[in-house]
Coordinates of C-alpha atoms in Angstrom, one line a residue:
X29 CA 64.6 56.3 84.7
X30 CA 67.1 57.6 87.0
X31 CA 66.3 57.4 90.9
X32 CA 62.5 58.1 91.1
X33 CA 62.3 60.4 88.1
X34 CA 63.0 60.6 84.8
X35 CA 64.8 63.0 82.4
X36 CA 65.2 63.4 78.5
X37 CA 68.7 63.7 77.3
X38 CA 70.7 63.9 74.5
X39 CA 73.8 61.6 73.9
X40 CA 77.1 63.3 73.7
X41 CA 78.5 63.8 70.1
X42 CA 79.5 60.3 68.3
X43 CA 82.7 59.7 65.6
X44 CA 82.8 56.9 63.2
X45 CA 86.2 55.3 63.2
X46 CA 87.7 52.1 61.2
X47 CA 89.2 49.8 63.3
X48 CA 90.7 46.6 61.8
X49 CA 88.4 47.3 58.7
X50 CA 85.4 47.4 60.6
X51 CA 83.5 51.0 61.0
X52 CA 82.7 51.4 64.6
X53 CA 80.8 54.3 66.4
X54 CA 82.6 56.0 69.3
X55 CA 81.3 58.3 72.0
X56 CA 83.2 61.7 71.9
X57 CA 85.3 61.9 75.5
X58 CA 85.3 63.6 77.9
X59 CA 81.3 64.2 77.3
X60 CA 80.6 60.3 77.5
X61 CA 82.7 59.9 80.7
X62 CA 80.8 62.8 82.3
X63 CA 77.4 61.5 81.2
X64 CA 77.8 57.9 82.4
X65 CA 79.4 59.2 85.7
X66 CA 76.3 61.3 86.3
X67 CA 73.9 58.1 85.6
X68 CA 75.8 55.8 87.7
X69 CA 76.0 58.4 90.6
X70 CA 72.0 58.6 90.3
X71 CA 72.5 62.6 89.7
X72 CA 70.1 65.0 87.9
X73 CA 71.0 65.2 84.4
X74 CA 69.5 68.8 84.4
X75 CA 72.2 70.4 86.6
X76 CA 74.5 73.0 85.1
X77 CA 78.3 72.0 84.4
X78 CA 79.5 74.4 87.0
X79 CA 77.6 72.4 89.4
X80 CA 78.8 69.0 88.1
X81 CA 82.2 70.2 88.1
X82 CA 82.3 71.5 91.7
X83 CA 80.2 68.5 93.2
X84 CA 81.7 65.4 94.3
X85 CA 79.4 62.5 93.5
X86 CA 81.4 59.9 95.0
X87 CA 82.2 61.8 98.6
X88 CA 79.4 61.0 101.2
X89 CA 77.1 63.5 102.5
X90 CA 78.3 65.3 105.4
X91 CA 76.3 64.2 109.0
X92 CA 74.7 67.0 110.7
X93 CA 76.7 67.0 113.9
X94 CA 74.5 66.4 117.0
X95 CA 73.4 69.2 119.1
X96 CA 75.2 69.3 122.8
X97 CA 73.3 68.6 125.4
X98 CA 74.7 71.5 127.6
X99 CA 73.1 73.7 124.9
X100 CA 69.6 72.7 125.2
X101 CA 67.7 74.7 127.9
X102 CA 64.2 72.8 128.4
X103 CA 61.3 74.6 130.2
X104 CA 59.6 71.7 132.2
X105 CA 55.5 72.4 132.9
X106 CA 53.8 70.4 135.7
X107 CA 50.8 69.3 133.9
X108 CA 50.4 65.9 135.9
X109 CA 47.4 65.4 138.1
X110 CA 45.9 62.5 140.1
X111 CA 41.8 62.5 140.5
X112 CA 42.1 66.0 139.1
X113 CA 44.8 67.1 142.2
X114 CA 47.9 68.2 140.6
X115 CA 51.3 66.1 141.3
X116 CA 53.5 68.2 143.1
X117 CA 57.2 68.9 142.0
X118 CA 56.8 66.7 139.0
X119 CA 58.5 69.6 136.5
X120 CA 61.1 70.0 139.1
X121 CA 62.2 66.8 139.4
X122 CA 62.1 66.1 135.5
X123 CA 63.9 69.1 134.9
X124 CA 66.6 68.0 137.5
X125 CA 66.8 64.7 135.8
X126 CA 67.2 66.3 132.4
X127 CA 70.2 68.4 134.1
X128 CA 71.8 65.2 135.5
X129 CA 71.6 63.6 132.0
X130 CA 73.9 66.8 130.6
X131 CA 71.3 69.3 129.5
X132 CA 72.0 72.9 130.1
X133 CA 71.6 74.2 133.6
X134 CA 69.2 76.6 132.5
X135 CA 66.4 74.0 132.3
X136 CA 63.6 75.0 134.6
X137 CA 60.6 74.0 136.1
X138 CA 57.4 75.8 135.9
X139 CA 53.5 75.4 136.9
X140 CA 51.3 74.6 134.6
X141 CA 47.8 73.5 133.8
X142 CA 46.5 69.5 134.2
X143 CA 46.8 67.6 131.0
X144 CA 46.6 64.1 129.9
X145 CA 49.1 63.4 127.8
X146 CA 52.9 64.7 127.9
X147 CA 54.0 66.4 125.4
X148 CA 57.3 68.0 123.8
X149 CA 56.8 71.3 121.7
X150 CA 59.6 73.3 119.8
X151 CA 59.8 76.1 117.5
X152 CA 61.1 75.7 113.6
X153 CA 64.7 74.7 113.5
X154 CA 64.8 72.8 117.0
X155 CA 63.5 69.1 115.8
X156 CA 66.8 68.0 116.9
X157 CA 66.7 69.5 120.4
X158 CA 63.2 68.2 121.2
X159 CA 64.5 64.4 119.8
X160 CA 67.4 64.9 122.2
X161 CA 65.0 65.6 125.2
X162 CA 62.4 62.8 124.3
X163 CA 65.4 60.2 123.5
X164 CA 66.9 61.3 127.5
X165 CA 64.0 60.3 129.2
X166 CA 62.2 57.6 127.1
X167 CA 59.3 59.8 125.7
X168 CA 57.8 58.6 122.4
X169 CA 58.4 60.6 119.4
X170 CA 54.8 60.7 118.7
X171 CA 54.2 63.1 121.5
X172 CA 56.8 65.8 119.8
X173 CA 55.3 68.4 117.8
X174 CA 56.5 71.5 116.2
X175 CA 54.6 74.8 117.3
X176 CA 54.6 78.1 115.7
X177 CA 53.9 79.9 118.6
X178 CA 56.7 78.2 120.8
X179 CA 60.2 80.0 121.2
X180 CA 61.9 77.3 123.1
X181 CA 61.6 73.6 123.6
X182 CA 59.0 73.1 126.4
X183 CA 58.0 69.9 127.9
X184 CA 54.6 69.3 129.7
X185 CA 54.6 66.2 132.2
X186 CA 51.3 64.8 131.4
X187 CA 48.8 62.5 133.8
X188 CA 50.2 59.7 132.0
X189 CA 53.6 60.3 133.8
X190 CA 53.1 60.8 137.5
X191 CA 56.3 59.3 138.8
X192 CA 59.9 58.6 137.9
X193 CA 62.3 60.5 135.9
X194 CA 62.1 58.4 132.9
X195 CA 58.8 57.8 130.9
X196 CA 56.5 54.9 131.9
X197 CA 57.3 51.9 130.0
X198 CA 60.8 53.0 128.4
X199 CA 63.8 51.7 129.5
X200 CA 66.0 54.1 131.2
X201 CA 69.4 54.8 129.7
X202 CA 72.6 54.0 131.7
X203 CA 74.5 56.4 133.5
X204 CA 77.9 57.0 133.4
X205 CA 79.0 55.1 136.2
X206 CA 77.1 51.9 134.9
X207 CA 78.5 52.3 131.3
X208 CA 82.2 52.5 133.1
X209 CA 81.3 49.6 135.3
X210 CA 80.2 47.6 132.3
X211 CA 83.4 48.4 129.9
X212 CA 85.8 47.2 133.0
X213 CA 83.8 44.1 133.3
X214 CA 82.8 44.6 136.7
X215 CA 79.6 42.4 136.1
X216 CA 81.4 39.5 134.0
X217 CA 81.1 35.8 135.4
X218 CA 83.1 32.9 134.6
X219 CA 82.6 29.0 135.7
X220 CA 84.9 27.4 138.2
X221 CA 87.7 24.6 137.4
X222 CA 85.5 21.9 138.2
X223 CA 82.8 22.5 135.0
X224 CA 80.4 24.2 137.0
X225 CA 78.3 26.7 135.1
X226 CA 77.8 30.0 135.9
X227 CA 74.5 31.4 136.8
X228 CA 72.5 33.4 134.5
X229 CA 73.9 36.6 135.0
X230 CA 71.8 39.6 136.3
X231 CA 73.5 42.1 134.5
X232 CA 72.8 43.5 130.9
X233 CA 76.7 44.1 130.6
X234 CA 77.6 40.3 130.5
X235 CA 77.9 39.3 127.0
X236 CA 77.7 35.1 126.8
X237 CA 80.2 32.9 125.6
X238 CA 79.8 29.4 124.7
X239 CA 82.4 26.2 125.3
X240 CA 84.8 26.8 122.9
X241 CA 85.2 30.7 124.1
X242 CA 83.3 31.9 121.3
X243 CA 80.8 35.1 122.2
X244 CA 77.2 33.6 121.7
X245 CA 73.5 34.6 122.0
X246 CA 72.3 31.4 123.0
X247 CA 70.4 31.2 126.4
X248 CA 72.2 30.0 129.4
X249 CA 75.3 30.0 128.0
X250 CA 78.3 28.4 130.0
X251 CA 80.5 31.4 130.5
X252 CA 79.9 35.6 130.3
X253 CA 82.3 38.2 129.7
X254 CA 82.4 42.0 129.6
X255 CA 81.6 44.2 126.5
X256 CA 85.4 44.5 126.1
X257 CA 86.7 41.1 126.3
X258 CA 83.8 39.8 123.7
X259 CA 84.7 42.7 121.4
X260 CA 88.8 41.3 121.7
X261 CA 87.9 37.8 121.2
X262 CA 85.8 38.4 118.2
X263 CA 88.1 39.6 115.2
X264 CA 86.1 38.5 112.2
X265 CA 83.2 40.7 113.2
X266 CA 82.9 43.8 111.3
X267 CA 82.5 47.0 113.7
X268 CA 79.6 48.4 112.2
X269 CA 76.8 45.9 111.4
X270 CA 73.9 46.4 108.8

């Protein structure tokens, strides 16, 4: 069994040889090594020889590069309504929020018909662009749908989203200024020399530090610090967590 499929194959040619007076059967190289590498890398045994020699089993698959936000132009349509009356300028507000978040200046607002649910429709091949829109605004991915008639990414702001530039219930993404402030340690707090504990930080950017100077996830830590300093004092923590 290889992966989730089964294939029938023939063991490469064998040869009998006498070693120290004992006859042994050996696999003939290099075909045996090629077979074992194929099995170890969970590859198909029906691949042609040319494909096998040109492939690099040990090399990781190249990741698809992210789509630049500046290349994504979104048409935002106003479908929000309260008590049957359209909520004015909703599409314009959301379109402006997308541009502020780095999307194309060609992002535009348009009128639309009242609809209960917000949605993001996109044509074939534009799913990455649609997901980028959803991520930027906190829109659940269940509201994304591909449409055969769509020619671009279209965001319809429904009656479930009548105010604000972030979808209700979603955690707003940090702005560039907030990220810079967090990395510079502007929100970090320390206890004083008399041993008075610092108040619980009101900032998401502060990371707890225990009495021994180690980063901690415990509630109400005696000290707190910035992400940059927390990284510097945690040399034994891997950069990438599972």
